[in-house]
Amino acid sequence: MPDVPGAPPDASIIEGSLHEPELFSSIFDRYYAAIHRYVSARLGPAAADDVAAETFLAAFDQRHRYDQAYPEAKAWLYGIATNLVGRHRRGEVRLYRALGRSTSPEETGGHDTEVTDRVAAQRLSPALAQGLAKLAKGDRDALLLVACAQLSYAETAQALGIPVGTVGSRISRARRSLRKTLGTTGQEVMNHG
């Protein structure tokens, strides 16, 4: 990621890519694997390749609008990925519901895609998957950006284009809902994600 000694900040690379588009490839190199993991956790590996690629295509197309006040592009890219995941919301909810019906993460079904999706989401218990499927989109987005992408509340706010206080409210609401589903403490809810 960008904490490589001597590496230029993301903002400088993005600005330079306006005149030398090939420079943007270093943003792709820095963040593709992390964005792919995040999308895979949300939609399963079958959709992750396409949505992760779409994320960087959209970022490249929108690079002229990048806010240079942010030296690191991580939150911006996760915001784009989250918006694209939103377009696949039915698939995400379907994945969580299927995982919720599983008796164990190792259980295999008759469909190759379903098996692949289960492998990607192995750390999700059926109860957690059911709980995630029931969350409102905004609450799920905030919770998973913090839990899966490991963004701070401030980065999550930047990614979603909302105030930090709203991030806190959404995560609190999501935790409450998941606590009811799982019968666990708030910290255990975050550790599941």
Short mmCIF file of C-alpha atoms in Angstrom, two decimals:
data_model
loop_
_atom_site.label_atom_id
_atom_site.label_comp_id
_atom_site.label_asym_id
_atom_site.label_seq_id
_atom_site.Cartn_x
_atom_site.Cartn_y
_atom_site.Cartn_z
CA MET A 1 0.00 0.00 0.00
CA PRO A 2 1.05 3.65 0.06
CA ASP A 3 3.26 3.36 3.16
CA VAL A 4 6.15 2.19 0.97
CA PRO A 5 9.11 4.46 1.78
CA GLY A 6 9.68 6.99 -0.97
CA ALA A 7 6.43 6.15 -2.79
CA PRO A 8 4.53 9.20 -3.95
CA PRO A 9 1.16 9.84 -2.29
CA ASP A 10 -1.89 8.55 -4.14
CA ALA A 11 -3.15 12.10 -4.69
CA SER A 12 0.03 13.00 -6.60
CA ILE A 13 -0.23 9.89 -8.75
CA ILE A 14 -3.89 10.55 -9.54
CA GLU A 15 -3.14 14.17 -10.40
CA GLY A 16 -0.24 13.11 -12.62
CA SER A 17 -2.43 10.52 -14.33
CA LEU A 18 -4.60 13.32 -15.71
CA HIS A 19 -1.75 14.06 -18.15
CA GLU A 20 -0.05 10.65 -18.12
CA PRO A 21 -2.87 8.08 -17.80
CA GLU A 22 -0.47 5.14 -17.44
CA LEU A 23 0.53 6.45 -13.99
CA PHE A 24 -2.85 5.31 -12.68
CA SER A 25 -1.68 1.70 -12.92
CA SER A 26 0.26 2.16 -9.67
CA ILE A 27 -3.03 2.94 -7.87
CA PHE A 28 -4.40 -0.31 -9.29
CA ASP A 29 -1.28 -2.19 -8.14
CA ARG A 30 -1.50 -0.72 -4.62
CA TYR A 31 -5.17 -1.44 -3.98
CA TYR A 32 -6.55 -4.11 -6.30
CA ALA A 33 -6.00 -7.08 -3.97
CA ALA A 34 -7.64 -5.32 -1.00
CA ILE A 35 -10.62 -4.13 -3.06
CA HIS A 36 -11.01 -7.62 -4.54
CA ARG A 37 -11.04 -9.19 -1.04
CA TYR A 38 -13.66 -6.71 0.13
CA VAL A 39 -15.92 -7.29 -2.88
CA SER A 40 -15.46 -11.04 -2.58
CA ALA A 41 -16.56 -10.89 1.07
CA ARG A 42 -19.65 -8.93 0.03
CA LEU A 43 -20.65 -10.71 -3.20
CA GLY A 44 -18.62 -13.90 -3.37
CA PRO A 45 -15.69 -14.65 -5.65
CA ALA A 46 -17.83 -15.21 -8.75
CA ALA A 47 -18.62 -11.47 -8.93
CA ALA A 48 -15.44 -10.14 -7.32
CA ASP A 49 -13.26 -10.08 -10.44
CA ASP A 50 -15.79 -8.07 -12.43
CA VAL A 51 -16.76 -5.65 -9.65
CA ALA A 52 -13.16 -5.03 -8.57
CA ALA A 53 -12.22 -4.31 -12.19
CA GLU A 54 -15.27 -2.04 -12.54
CA THR A 55 -14.11 -0.19 -9.42
CA PHE A 56 -10.80 0.77 -11.00
CA LEU A 57 -12.37 1.59 -14.34
CA ALA A 58 -14.80 3.94 -12.58
CA ALA A 59 -11.96 5.43 -10.52
CA PHE A 60 -9.91 6.02 -13.66
CA ASP A 61 -12.89 7.67 -15.37
CA GLN A 62 -13.57 9.84 -12.29
CA ARG A 63 -9.96 10.69 -11.41
CA HIS A 64 -10.44 14.32 -12.48
CA ARG A 65 -12.91 14.65 -9.56
CA TYR A 66 -10.57 13.15 -6.93
CA ASP A 67 -10.27 15.43 -3.87
CA GLN A 68 -6.56 16.21 -3.64
CA ALA A 69 -6.99 17.07 0.06
CA TYR A 70 -6.84 13.32 0.72
CA PRO A 71 -3.30 12.00 0.13
CA GLU A 72 -4.47 8.37 0.27
CA ALA A 73 -7.06 7.02 -2.22
CA LYS A 74 -8.11 4.02 -0.11
CA ALA A 75 -11.43 5.40 1.18
CA TRP A 76 -12.31 6.81 -2.26
CA LEU A 77 -11.79 3.42 -3.89
CA TYR A 78 -13.77 1.58 -1.20
CA GLY A 79 -16.57 4.09 -1.71
CA ILE A 80 -16.67 3.34 -5.43
CA ALA A 81 -16.57 -0.41 -4.72
CA THR A 82 -19.37 -0.10 -2.17
CA ASN A 83 -21.54 1.77 -4.68
CA LEU A 84 -20.93 -0.96 -7.25
CA VAL A 85 -21.72 -3.64 -4.67
CA GLY A 86 -24.98 -1.77 -4.12
CA ARG A 87 -25.89 -2.41 -7.75
CA HIS A 88 -25.53 -6.11 -6.97
CA ARG A 89 -27.50 -5.87 -3.71
CA ARG A 90 -29.84 -8.72 -4.57
CA GLY A 91 -26.86 -10.99 -5.18
CA GLU A 92 -25.29 -9.97 -1.88
CA VAL A 93 -28.47 -10.59 0.09
CA ARG A 94 -29.00 -13.88 -1.77
CA LEU A 95 -25.44 -14.95 -0.80
CA TYR A 96 -26.02 -14.11 2.86
CA ARG A 97 -29.37 -15.90 2.88
CA ALA A 98 -27.82 -19.01 1.30
CA LEU A 99 -25.03 -18.94 3.86
CA GLY A 100 -27.64 -18.46 6.58
CA ARG A 101 -29.38 -21.66 5.50
CA SER A 102 -26.10 -23.60 5.66
CA THR A 103 -25.52 -25.86 8.58
CA SER A 104 -21.76 -25.38 8.31
CA PRO A 105 -19.36 -23.39 6.14
CA GLU A 106 -17.95 -26.64 4.74
CA GLU A 107 -21.33 -27.88 3.49
CA THR A 108 -21.34 -28.12 -0.28
CA GLY A 109 -24.34 -27.78 -2.52
CA GLY A 110 -25.00 -28.81 -6.07
CA HIS A 111 -23.90 -25.56 -7.69
CA ASP A 112 -20.26 -24.66 -8.29
CA THR A 113 -20.92 -20.96 -7.70
CA GLU A 114 -22.59 -21.63 -4.37
CA VAL A 115 -19.62 -23.72 -3.24
CA THR A 116 -17.17 -21.03 -4.32
CA ASP A 117 -19.21 -18.38 -2.53
CA ARG A 118 -19.19 -20.42 0.65
CA VAL A 119 -15.43 -20.84 0.52
CA ALA A 120 -15.01 -17.06 0.17
CA ALA A 121 -17.32 -16.41 3.11
CA GLN A 122 -16.08 -19.28 5.28
CA ARG A 123 -15.69 -17.12 8.33
CA LEU A 124 -19.41 -16.26 8.25
CA SER A 125 -21.53 -18.37 10.50
CA PRO A 126 -25.05 -19.08 9.23
CA ALA A 127 -26.50 -16.84 11.94
CA LEU A 128 -24.20 -13.94 11.04
CA ALA A 129 -25.02 -14.34 7.35
CA GLN A 130 -28.75 -14.22 8.14
CA GLY A 131 -28.21 -11.13 10.27
CA LEU A 132 -26.25 -9.37 7.51
CA ALA A 133 -29.00 -10.16 5.01
CA LYS A 134 -31.55 -8.44 7.27
CA LEU A 135 -29.56 -5.21 7.75
CA ALA A 136 -30.51 -2.05 5.89
CA LYS A 137 -28.11 -1.37 3.02
CA GLY A 138 -26.54 1.71 4.64
CA ASP A 139 -26.01 -0.08 7.95
CA ARG A 140 -24.49 -3.11 6.22
CA ASP A 141 -22.20 -0.92 4.08
CA ALA A 142 -20.87 0.99 7.10
CA LEU A 143 -20.39 -2.14 9.20
CA LEU A 144 -18.60 -4.08 6.45
CA LEU A 145 -16.33 -1.17 5.50
CA VAL A 146 -15.16 -1.07 9.12
CA ALA A 147 -15.13 -4.83 9.74
CA CYS A 148 -14.01 -6.25 6.38
CA ALA A 149 -12.09 -3.39 4.79
CA GLN A 150 -10.77 -2.23 8.18
CA LEU A 151 -11.47 1.42 7.44
CA SER A 152 -11.66 3.91 10.29
CA TYR A 153 -14.95 5.68 10.94
CA ALA A 154 -13.50 8.79 9.24
CA GLU A 155 -12.45 6.76 6.18
CA THR A 156 -15.85 5.06 6.10
CA ALA A 157 -17.53 8.48 6.22
CA GLN A 158 -15.35 9.62 3.31
CA ALA A 159 -16.07 6.43 1.36
CA LEU A 160 -19.84 6.74 1.81
CA GLY A 161 -20.00 10.54 1.60
CA ILE A 162 -21.71 10.84 4.98
CA PRO A 163 -20.82 12.47 8.32
CA VAL A 164 -18.70 10.48 10.80
CA GLY A 165 -21.57 10.63 13.30
CA THR A 166 -23.84 8.89 10.80
CA VAL A 167 -21.24 6.14 10.42
CA GLY A 168 -21.28 5.66 14.19
CA SER A 169 -25.08 5.54 14.24
CA ARG A 170 -25.24 3.02 11.39
CA ILE A 171 -22.65 0.75 12.96
CA SER A 172 -24.34 0.97 16.34
CA ARG A 173 -27.69 0.07 14.77
CA ALA A 174 -26.11 -2.80 12.81
CA ARG A 175 -24.39 -4.15 15.93
CA ARG A 176 -27.65 -4.02 17.90
CA SER A 177 -29.44 -5.91 15.16
CA LEU A 178 -26.69 -8.50 14.87
CA ARG A 179 -26.52 -8.91 18.67
CA LYS A 180 -30.21 -9.85 18.60
CA THR A 181 -29.59 -12.33 15.79
CA LEU A 182 -26.43 -13.81 17.29
CA GLY A 183 -27.03 -13.31 20.99
CA THR A 184 -23.47 -11.93 21.38
CA THR A 185 -21.68 -8.82 22.57
CA GLY A 186 -20.89 -5.92 20.26
CA GLN A 187 -17.19 -6.77 20.10
CA GLU A 188 -17.98 -10.34 19.08
CA VAL A 189 -20.21 -8.96 16.30
CA MET A 190 -17.29 -6.95 14.89
CA ASN A 191 -14.93 -9.92 15.19
CA HIS A 192 -17.29 -12.05 13.08
CA GLY A 193 -17.07 -9.60 10.17
#
